[in-house]
Amino acid sequence: MKKHIKILKKKLKNFNPKLKEECGIFGISNNKDAAALTALGLHALQHRGQEGCGIVTFDGKQYYSEKRFGLVGDNFNKEKVLKNLLGNYAIGHNRYSTTGENTLRNIQPFFADTNAGGIGVAHNGNLTNSISLRNKLVKDGAIFYTTSDTETIVQLIAKSKRVKKIDKIVDAIFQIQGGYALVMLTQASLIGARDPFGIRPLIIGKLKNSYVLASETCALDIIGAKFIREVENGEIVLIEKDQLKSIKPFPPKKIRPCVFEYIYFSRPDSILNGKTAYEHRKNLGVELAKENDVNADIIVPVPDSGNAAALGFAQHLGKNFELGLIRNHYVGRTFIEPSQKIRNLGVKLKLNANQSTIKNKKIILIDDSLVRGTTSHKIVKMLYDAGAKEVHVKIACPEIKYPDFYGVDTPTKKELLAANNTNDEICEYIGAKSLKFLSLEGMYKAIGFDKRNENYPQLTDHYFTGDYPVKPIDELGDSKITQLSLLNTASNN
Ligand code: AMP
């Protein structure tokens, strides 16, 4: 084996195989069950973040807030917690940290008293100029309580010289850059905002006389709300009782949603641009099949991330789709995390080869993406150990060569396998007989956009192309966060 593959193997052994995910946000107006419906919405959005969750409500007089580490179902199913969250307006948040450390004080929504009254803020995404803004605010005397970039937004709102709260919010939004979707709660209104390129998702639903804002449509389905439309890129929606007002403070831009919502993040039953994520992923599999040049006996998905693409692939070629890997659904994060030794077992804890389907078979193994190669590296070996004759790996998106700064928190370029290695080198590292990624053209075709036609909406696809719609200011500068010296003393009760 080549020396550099050996070094790569050693290096990758020490990485956490799980990438960080995004956050889920939810808000509802004008509903006597606001807190309970928010808990349900957050439960549907659980896949977007499992580190912590929180709900803030307003009852016409004051705000109520409950935040917890862990899953929504474990924390917000208790009568006693929901009973504390009074009021007809609520916002909620599922956290998986993309910036900031993992402490209770970083769990959202954040709440602040400003000279125009209280405000709660929940944020999905990542600000690309948060550190430079934060350092300026600190120089001006601002005191930060958390290390989350969302607090920067709250501070900007509080510091604005404008009089009306909505003007203070617009003022703050004008200063921030990056990929963001926000839900905010003021005494008079529920407010939603989406970044000028619409990188992060936010949709509007209606439940009788209530408006709902959520990261994905699956959060509407669970409470029986109807999908109305997406919040447009660069749009701010102001909801008061059953009225919705749209504010568009930015010069119009073409929308460029994040391609990873299509490939990986969104729940398969959520609708993106008129189709379910499931349909988009099946189409990615179909395009992958059109580019296929390998003959195999069976098509096996990496569950669950590769399921839809593998199904599309198999159906297009008329090949047998088999569950060659069985997933244990009861592996919690806490079980995987405590020590590096246990973490290295990660894939084995989660997946096992299904001998009966794979023995002596030529297999095409399909996953949605390959980042550090940890998953494929372990699964290919598992399949060979269980008697597979050949394992060919197909990835239903192009090579990820560039890091993300808009809330996905992929590793640095140094850690991205495809950024530093040829196809053959990656193939050797993961131990497969062959390896192929979907082409960029195939990916655009599958999702229904055409990269070459300017009239079509495009995607935020920097992972593959290095084409960043928003400059990552903090990354380019030498801005370093002023470290917090206070230890987290809050308890999770
Ligand atoms: P890796 O094992 O590092 O190559 O990562 C690829 C695997 O992680 C695939 O099975 C993906 O489904 C999954 N994946 C891709 N993006 C993310 C993400 N942002 N967070 C968690 N898992 C991811």
Coordinates of C-alpha atoms and ligand atoms in Angstrom, one line a residue:
M1 CA 0.0 0.0 0.0
K2 CA 1.2 3.5 -0.9
K3 CA 2.8 5.4 2.0
H4 CA 0.3 8.3 1.8
I5 CA -2.7 6.0 2.0
K6 CA -1.3 4.6 5.2
I7 CA -0.8 8.1 6.6
L8 CA -4.4 8.9 5.5
K9 CA -5.7 5.9 7.3
K10 CA -4.0 6.8 10.5
K11 CA -5.2 10.4 10.3
L12 CA -8.8 9.5 9.5
K13 CA -8.9 7.0 12.4
N14 CA -8.9 10.0 14.8
F15 CA -11.7 11.9 13.2
N16 CA -15.2 11.9 14.5
P17 CA -17.0 10.0 11.7
K18 CA -20.2 12.0 12.1
L19 CA -20.3 15.4 10.5
K20 CA -22.2 18.1 12.2
E21 CA -25.7 18.7 10.9
E22 CA -27.8 21.8 10.7
C23 CA -30.5 23.1 13.0
G24 CA -34.2 22.9 12.8
I25 CA -36.4 25.9 13.5
F26 CA -40.2 26.3 14.0
G27 CA -42.6 29.1 14.9
I28 CA -46.4 29.4 15.3
S29 CA -48.7 32.4 15.7
N30 CA -52.2 32.8 17.2
N31 CA -52.7 29.3 18.7
K32 CA -53.7 28.3 22.2
D33 CA -51.6 25.1 21.8
A34 CA -48.6 27.0 20.5
A35 CA -46.0 25.3 22.8
A36 CA -47.3 21.7 22.2
L37 CA -47.5 22.3 18.4
T38 CA -44.0 23.6 18.4
A39 CA -42.8 20.5 20.3
L40 CA -44.4 18.4 17.6
G41 CA -42.9 20.5 14.8
L42 CA -39.4 20.2 16.4
H43 CA -39.9 16.4 16.8
A44 CA -40.5 16.2 13.0
L45 CA -37.3 18.2 12.5
Q46 CA -35.2 16.1 14.9
H47 CA -33.0 14.8 12.1
R48 CA -31.6 18.4 11.8
G49 CA -30.1 18.4 15.2
Q50 CA -30.0 16.3 18.3
E51 CA -27.7 18.1 20.7
G52 CA -30.3 20.3 22.4
C53 CA -33.8 21.8 21.9
G54 CA -35.7 24.8 23.2
I55 CA -39.0 26.6 23.1
V56 CA -39.8 30.3 23.8
T57 CA -43.4 31.5 24.1
F58 CA -45.2 34.8 24.7
D59 CA -48.6 35.1 26.4
G60 CA -49.3 38.8 25.8
K61 CA -47.6 39.9 29.0
Q62 CA -44.3 38.0 29.4
Y63 CA -42.0 35.4 27.8
Y64 CA -41.4 31.8 28.9
S65 CA -38.4 29.7 27.9
E66 CA -37.4 26.1 28.4
K67 CA -34.2 24.6 27.0
R68 CA -32.8 21.1 27.3
F69 CA -29.9 18.9 26.1
G70 CA -31.0 16.0 24.0
L71 CA -34.1 15.0 22.0
V72 CA -37.4 16.8 21.8
G73 CA -39.4 13.6 22.6
D74 CA -37.4 13.0 25.8
N75 CA -37.8 16.6 27.0
F76 CA -40.9 18.2 25.8
N77 CA -43.4 15.3 26.1
K78 CA -43.8 16.1 29.8
E79 CA -47.0 17.9 30.8
K80 CA -45.0 19.8 33.4
V81 CA -42.6 21.3 30.9
L82 CA -45.2 22.3 28.3
K83 CA -47.4 23.7 31.1
N84 CA -44.8 26.3 31.8
L85 CA -44.8 27.5 28.3
L86 CA -47.8 29.8 28.3
G87 CA -49.1 31.9 25.4
N88 CA -50.4 31.8 21.8
Y89 CA -47.1 32.5 20.2
A90 CA -44.1 30.2 20.2
I91 CA -40.7 29.6 18.5
G92 CA -38.5 26.5 18.8
H93 CA -35.1 25.2 17.9
N94 CA -33.2 21.9 17.5
R95 CA -29.5 22.4 17.8
Y96 CA -26.6 20.7 16.4
S97 CA -23.7 23.1 16.9
T98 CA -22.1 24.5 13.8
T99 CA -20.6 27.3 15.8
G100 CA -20.0 27.6 19.5
E101 CA -19.4 25.0 22.1
N102 CA -21.8 22.5 23.4
T103 CA -23.2 24.1 26.5
L104 CA -26.8 24.8 27.7
R105 CA -26.3 28.5 27.3
N106 CA -25.7 27.9 23.6
I107 CA -29.0 26.2 23.2
Q108 CA -31.6 28.3 21.4
P109 CA -34.0 30.2 21.1
F110 CA -32.1 33.1 22.6
F111 CA -34.1 35.8 24.4
A112 CA -33.2 39.4 25.1
D113 CA -34.8 42.5 26.5
T114 CA -34.2 45.5 24.3
N115 CA -35.4 49.1 24.6
A116 CA -38.2 48.2 22.2
G117 CA -39.3 45.2 24.3
G118 CA -38.3 41.5 24.4
I119 CA -37.3 39.4 21.5
G120 CA -36.7 35.7 21.0
V121 CA -34.5 34.4 18.1
A122 CA -33.9 30.9 16.7
H123 CA -31.4 30.5 13.9
N124 CA -30.5 27.8 11.4
G125 CA -27.3 28.4 9.4
N126 CA -24.0 30.1 9.9
L127 CA -23.0 33.7 9.6
T128 CA -19.8 34.3 7.6
N129 CA -19.0 37.6 9.3
S130 CA -20.2 36.8 12.8
I131 CA -16.7 36.9 14.4
S132 CA -15.8 40.3 12.9
L133 CA -19.2 41.7 13.9
R134 CA -18.9 40.2 17.4
N135 CA -15.4 41.7 17.9
K136 CA -16.7 45.1 16.8
L137 CA -19.6 44.8 19.2
V138 CA -17.3 43.8 22.1
K139 CA -15.0 46.7 21.4
D140 CA -18.1 48.9 21.7
G141 CA -18.9 47.5 25.1
A142 CA -21.3 44.6 24.3
I143 CA -21.3 41.7 26.7
F144 CA -21.7 38.2 25.2
Y145 CA -23.1 35.4 27.2
T146 CA -22.7 32.6 24.6
T147 CA -20.3 31.6 21.8
S148 CA -23.1 31.1 19.3
D149 CA -23.2 33.4 16.2
T150 CA -27.0 33.8 16.8
E151 CA -26.2 36.0 19.8
T152 CA -24.5 38.4 17.4
I153 CA -27.9 38.9 15.7
V154 CA -29.6 39.6 19.1
Q155 CA -26.9 42.1 20.0
L156 CA -27.3 43.9 16.6
I157 CA -31.0 44.1 17.1
A158 CA -30.6 45.5 20.7
K159 CA -28.0 48.0 19.6
S160 CA -29.9 49.4 16.6
K161 CA -30.8 53.1 16.8
R162 CA -34.0 52.6 14.9
V163 CA -37.2 53.0 16.9
K164 CA -39.7 50.3 15.8
K165 CA -38.7 46.7 16.5
I166 CA -39.2 45.5 12.9
D167 CA -36.8 48.3 11.8
K168 CA -34.3 47.2 14.4
I169 CA -34.5 43.7 13.0
V170 CA -34.1 44.9 9.4
D171 CA -31.1 46.9 10.5
A172 CA -29.5 43.8 12.1
I173 CA -30.3 41.6 9.1
F174 CA -28.6 44.2 6.8
Q175 CA -25.3 43.7 8.7
I176 CA -25.2 39.9 8.8
Q177 CA -23.9 37.8 6.0
G178 CA -23.9 34.0 5.3
G179 CA -26.6 31.3 5.1
Y180 CA -29.4 31.9 7.6
A181 CA -33.0 31.2 8.3
L182 CA -34.4 32.9 11.3
V183 CA -37.7 32.8 13.3
M184 CA -38.2 35.5 15.9
L185 CA -40.8 36.3 18.5
T186 CA -41.7 39.8 19.6
Q187 CA -44.6 40.9 21.8
A188 CA -46.7 41.7 18.7
S189 CA -45.5 39.3 16.1
L190 CA -43.9 36.1 14.8
I191 CA -41.1 37.0 12.2
G192 CA -39.3 34.9 9.7
A193 CA -36.3 35.8 7.6
R194 CA -34.2 34.1 5.0
D195 CA -30.8 35.1 3.6
P196 CA -30.5 36.9 0.3
F197 CA -29.6 33.7 -1.6
G198 CA -32.0 31.5 0.3
I199 CA -29.2 29.1 1.2
R200 CA -31.0 27.8 4.3
P201 CA -34.6 26.8 4.0
L202 CA -37.7 28.3 5.6
I203 CA -41.3 27.6 4.6
I204 CA -44.7 29.0 5.5
G205 CA -47.7 27.0 6.5
K206 CA -51.2 27.7 7.8
L207 CA -53.2 25.9 10.4
K208 CA -56.7 27.4 10.6
N209 CA -56.0 31.0 11.9
S210 CA -52.4 30.3 12.7
Y211 CA -49.3 30.8 10.6
V212 CA -46.5 28.4 10.9
L213 CA -42.8 28.9 10.0
A214 CA -40.6 25.8 9.7
S215 CA -37.3 24.5 8.2
E216 CA -39.1 21.7 6.3
T217 CA -42.6 20.7 5.2
C218 CA -42.5 17.5 7.4
A219 CA -43.0 19.9 10.4
L220 CA -46.3 21.0 8.8
D221 CA -47.5 17.5 8.2
I222 CA -47.2 16.4 11.8
I223 CA -49.5 19.2 13.0
G224 CA -51.9 19.0 10.0
A225 CA -50.9 22.4 8.7
K226 CA -51.1 23.3 5.0
F227 CA -48.0 24.3 3.0
I228 CA -48.5 27.9 1.7
R229 CA -45.1 28.8 0.2
E230 CA -41.4 29.2 0.9
V231 CA -40.2 32.3 2.5
E232 CA -38.4 33.9 -0.5
N233 CA -34.7 34.5 -0.5
G234 CA -34.0 37.9 1.2
E235 CA -37.6 38.1 2.4
I236 CA -38.7 39.0 5.9
V237 CA -42.3 37.9 6.9
L238 CA -44.1 39.7 9.7
I239 CA -47.0 37.7 11.1
E240 CA -49.5 39.4 13.4
K241 CA -52.5 37.3 14.5
D242 CA -53.7 35.9 11.2
Q243 CA -52.1 38.5 8.9
L244 CA -48.9 38.1 7.0
K245 CA -46.9 41.0 5.7
S246 CA -43.9 40.6 3.4
I247 CA -40.9 42.9 3.6
K248 CA -38.1 42.7 1.0
P249 CA -35.3 45.0 2.1
F250 CA -32.6 43.6 -0.2
P251 CA -32.1 44.2 -3.9
P252 CA -33.5 41.1 -5.7
K253 CA -31.1 38.2 -6.3
K254 CA -31.6 34.8 -7.9
I255 CA -32.3 32.1 -5.3
R256 CA -29.5 29.5 -4.7
P257 CA -30.7 26.9 -2.2
C258 CA -28.1 24.6 -0.6
V259 CA -27.7 21.5 -2.7
F260 CA -27.1 19.4 0.5
E261 CA -30.7 19.9 1.5
Y262 CA -31.5 17.8 -1.6
I263 CA -28.7 15.3 -1.2
Y264 CA -28.7 14.6 2.5
F265 CA -30.3 16.9 5.1
S266 CA -34.0 17.2 4.5
R267 CA -36.2 14.4 5.6
P268 CA -37.2 12.2 2.5
D269 CA -40.9 13.2 2.8
S270 CA -40.1 17.0 2.9
I271 CA -40.9 18.9 -0.2
L272 CA -38.2 20.9 -1.9
N273 CA -39.0 23.0 -5.0
G274 CA -42.2 21.0 -5.7
K275 CA -40.9 17.5 -5.2
T276 CA -40.1 15.4 -2.1
A277 CA -36.5 15.0 -1.2
Y278 CA -37.1 11.3 -1.8
E279 CA -38.0 11.9 -5.4
H280 CA -34.9 14.1 -5.9
R281 CA -32.7 11.4 -4.4
K282 CA -34.2 8.7 -6.5
N283 CA -33.5 10.9 -9.5
L284 CA -29.9 11.2 -8.4
G285 CA -29.8 7.4 -8.4
V286 CA -31.2 7.3 -11.9
E287 CA -28.6 9.7 -13.2
L288 CA -25.9 7.7 -11.4
A289 CA -27.3 4.6 -13.2
K290 CA -27.1 6.4 -16.6
E291 CA -23.4 7.0 -15.9
N292 CA -22.8 3.4 -14.7
D293 CA -20.3 1.1 -16.5
V294 CA -20.2 -1.8 -14.0
N295 CA -22.1 -5.1 -14.2
A296 CA -23.2 -6.4 -10.8
D297 CA -25.7 -8.9 -9.3
I298 CA -27.3 -6.6 -6.7
I299 CA -27.7 -3.0 -5.7
V300 CA -27.2 -2.3 -2.0
P301 CA -27.8 1.0 -0.2
V302 CA -26.0 2.4 2.7
P303 CA -29.0 2.7 5.0
D304 CA -30.6 5.2 5.4
S305 CA -28.7 7.9 3.6
G306 CA -28.3 5.9 0.3
N307 CA -31.8 4.2 0.2
A308 CA -33.6 6.4 -2.3
A309 CA -30.6 6.8 -4.7
A310 CA -30.0 3.0 -4.7
L311 CA -33.7 2.4 -5.4
G312 CA -33.7 4.8 -8.3
F313 CA -30.4 3.3 -9.6
A314 CA -31.8 -0.3 -9.4
Q315 CA -35.2 0.5 -10.9
H316 CA -33.5 2.4 -13.8
L317 CA -31.3 -0.6 -14.7
G318 CA -33.9 -3.3 -13.8
K319 CA -31.5 -4.8 -11.2
N320 CA -32.2 -6.4 -7.9
F321 CA -32.3 -4.0 -4.9
E322 CA -31.2 -5.8 -1.7
L323 CA -30.8 -4.8 1.9
G324 CA -27.2 -6.0 2.2
L325 CA -26.7 -3.9 5.3
I326 CA -29.1 -3.8 8.3
R327 CA -29.2 -0.7 10.5
N328 CA -29.6 -0.7 14.2
H329 CA -32.0 2.2 14.8
Y330 CA -31.4 2.3 18.6
V331 CA -27.8 3.7 18.5
G332 CA -27.9 7.0 20.3
R333 CA -25.3 9.6 20.0
T334 CA -24.3 9.3 23.7
F335 CA -23.5 5.6 23.2
I336 CA -21.1 6.4 20.4
E337 CA -19.4 9.5 21.9
P338 CA -17.8 8.7 25.2
S339 CA -14.5 7.4 24.0
Q340 CA -12.5 7.3 20.9
K341 CA -12.3 3.5 21.1
I342 CA -16.1 3.2 21.1
R343 CA -16.4 5.9 18.4
N344 CA -14.2 4.0 16.1
L345 CA -16.6 1.1 16.4
G346 CA -19.2 3.6 15.2
V347 CA -20.2 2.1 11.9
K348 CA -20.3 -1.5 13.3
L349 CA -22.6 -0.4 16.1
K350 CA -25.0 1.1 13.5
L351 CA -24.7 -1.3 10.6
N352 CA -24.2 -5.0 10.1
A353 CA -23.8 -7.0 6.8
N354 CA -26.8 -9.2 5.9
Q355 CA -24.9 -12.3 4.8
S356 CA -27.9 -14.0 3.1
T357 CA -28.1 -11.3 0.4
I358 CA -24.5 -10.6 -0.3
K359 CA -22.5 -13.9 -0.1
N360 CA -20.7 -14.5 -3.4
K361 CA -22.4 -11.5 -5.0
K362 CA -21.0 -8.7 -7.1
I363 CA -22.3 -5.7 -5.3
I364 CA -22.9 -2.0 -6.3
L365 CA -22.9 -0.2 -3.0
I366 CA -24.6 3.2 -3.1
D367 CA -24.4 6.2 -0.6
D368 CA -25.5 9.8 -0.9
S369 CA -22.1 11.3 -0.3
L370 CA -18.5 10.7 0.7
V371 CA -16.8 13.2 2.9
R372 CA -13.9 11.7 4.9
G373 CA -14.5 8.2 3.6
T374 CA -14.9 6.8 7.1
T375 CA -18.3 5.2 6.3
S376 CA -17.4 3.6 3.0
H377 CA -14.0 2.5 4.3
K378 CA -15.7 0.4 7.1
I379 CA -18.7 -0.8 5.2
V380 CA -16.7 -2.1 2.2
K381 CA -14.6 -4.2 4.5
M382 CA -17.7 -5.4 6.3
L383 CA -19.2 -6.6 3.0
Y384 CA -16.0 -8.4 2.0
D385 CA -15.8 -10.0 5.4
A386 CA -19.3 -11.3 5.0
G387 CA -18.5 -13.0 1.7
A388 CA -19.1 -10.4 -1.1
K389 CA -17.3 -11.3 -4.3
E390 CA -16.9 -7.7 -5.6
V391 CA -17.8 -4.3 -4.0
H392 CA -18.2 -1.4 -6.4
V393 CA -19.0 2.0 -4.7
K394 CA -21.1 4.6 -6.3
I395 CA -21.7 8.0 -4.7
A396 CA -24.9 9.9 -5.7
C397 CA -23.2 13.3 -5.7
P398 CA -20.0 14.7 -7.1
E399 CA -16.7 14.8 -5.2
I400 CA -16.8 17.1 -2.1
K401 CA -13.7 19.2 -2.5
Y402 CA -14.5 22.5 -0.7
P403 CA -15.6 23.2 2.9
D404 CA -18.8 24.8 3.8
F405 CA -19.3 28.1 5.8
Y406 CA -23.1 28.4 5.7
G407 CA -24.1 26.1 8.5
V408 CA -23.3 22.6 7.3
D409 CA -19.9 22.6 8.9
T410 CA -18.1 20.1 6.7
P411 CA -14.5 19.5 7.6
T412 CA -11.7 21.7 6.4
K413 CA -10.2 21.1 3.0
K414 CA -7.4 19.2 4.5
E415 CA -9.8 16.6 5.8
L416 CA -12.0 16.2 2.7
L417 CA -10.9 13.0 1.0
A418 CA -11.7 14.1 -2.5
A419 CA -9.9 17.5 -2.1
N420 CA -6.6 15.8 -1.7
N421 CA -6.7 12.4 -3.5
T422 CA -7.4 11.1 -6.9
N423 CA -10.3 8.7 -7.6
D424 CA -7.9 5.8 -7.6
E425 CA -6.4 6.8 -4.3
I426 CA -9.8 7.1 -2.7
C427 CA -10.8 3.8 -4.1
E428 CA -7.7 2.2 -2.7
Y429 CA -8.3 3.8 0.7
I430 CA -11.9 2.6 0.9
G431 CA -10.9 -0.9 -0.4
A432 CA -13.5 -1.1 -3.2
K433 CA -13.1 -2.8 -6.6
S434 CA -14.1 0.5 -8.3
L435 CA -15.4 3.9 -7.3
K436 CA -17.5 6.4 -9.2
F437 CA -19.1 9.8 -8.2
L438 CA -22.1 11.3 -10.0
S439 CA -21.1 14.1 -12.4
L440 CA -22.0 17.7 -11.7
E441 CA -24.2 17.7 -14.8
G442 CA -25.9 14.5 -13.7
M443 CA -26.6 16.1 -10.3
Y444 CA -28.1 19.2 -11.7
K445 CA -30.2 17.2 -14.1
A446 CA -31.5 15.0 -11.3
I447 CA -32.6 17.9 -9.2
G448 CA -34.2 19.6 -12.2
F449 CA -31.9 22.5 -12.6
D450 CA -29.5 23.1 -15.5
K451 CA -26.2 24.7 -14.5
R452 CA -25.5 25.8 -18.1
N453 CA -28.8 27.7 -18.5
E454 CA -28.7 31.1 -16.8
N455 CA -32.5 31.2 -16.8
Y456 CA -32.7 28.3 -14.4
P457 CA -32.3 28.8 -10.7
Q458 CA -28.9 27.5 -9.5
L459 CA -27.9 25.9 -6.3
T460 CA -25.4 26.7 -3.7
D461 CA -23.0 24.0 -4.8
H462 CA -19.6 25.2 -3.5
Y463 CA -18.9 21.7 -2.0
F464 CA -18.2 20.5 -5.5
T465 CA -17.3 23.7 -7.4
G466 CA -15.7 26.1 -4.9
D467 CA -18.3 28.7 -6.1
Y468 CA -19.2 30.5 -2.9
P469 CA -22.2 32.8 -3.3
V470 CA -21.2 34.7 -0.1
K471 CA -17.6 35.5 0.8
P472 CA -16.5 33.7 4.0
I473 CA -15.2 36.9 5.6
D474 CA -14.3 35.4 9.0
E475 CA -12.3 32.6 7.2
L476 CA -10.5 35.1 5.0
G477 CA -9.6 37.5 7.8
D478 CA -7.7 36.8 11.0
S479 CA -10.6 37.4 13.2
K480 CA -10.6 35.2 16.3
I481 CA -13.4 35.0 18.8
T482 CA -12.8 36.6 22.1
Q483 CA -12.9 33.4 24.3
L484 CA -15.4 33.2 27.1
S485 CA -13.8 32.5 30.4
L486 CA -17.0 31.6 32.2
L487 CA -17.7 27.8 32.6
N488 CA -21.2 26.6 31.9
T489 CA -22.8 26.3 35.3
A490 CA -26.4 25.9 34.2
S491 CA -28.0 22.6 34.8
N492 CA -30.1 20.6 32.4
N493 CA -33.4 20.4 34.3
Ligands
AMP1 P1 -17.8 10.0 5.5 O1 -18.1 8.8 6.2 O2 -17.0 11.0 6.3 O3 -17.3 9.8 4.1 O4 -19.2 10.8 5.4 C1 -20.2 10.3 4.5 C2 -21.4 9.8 5.2 O5 -21.9 10.8 6.1 C3 -22.5 9.4 4.3 O6 -23.1 8.2 4.7 C4 -23.5 10.5 4.4 O7 -24.8 10.1 4.4 C5 -23.2 11.1 5.8 N1 -23.2 12.6 5.7 C6 -23.0 13.4 4.7 N2 -23.1 14.7 5.1 C7 -23.3 14.7 6.4 C8 -23.5 15.7 7.4 N3 -23.4 17.0 7.2 N4 -23.7 15.3 8.7 C9 -23.8 14.0 9.0 N5 -23.6 13.0 8.1 C10 -23.4 13.3 6.8

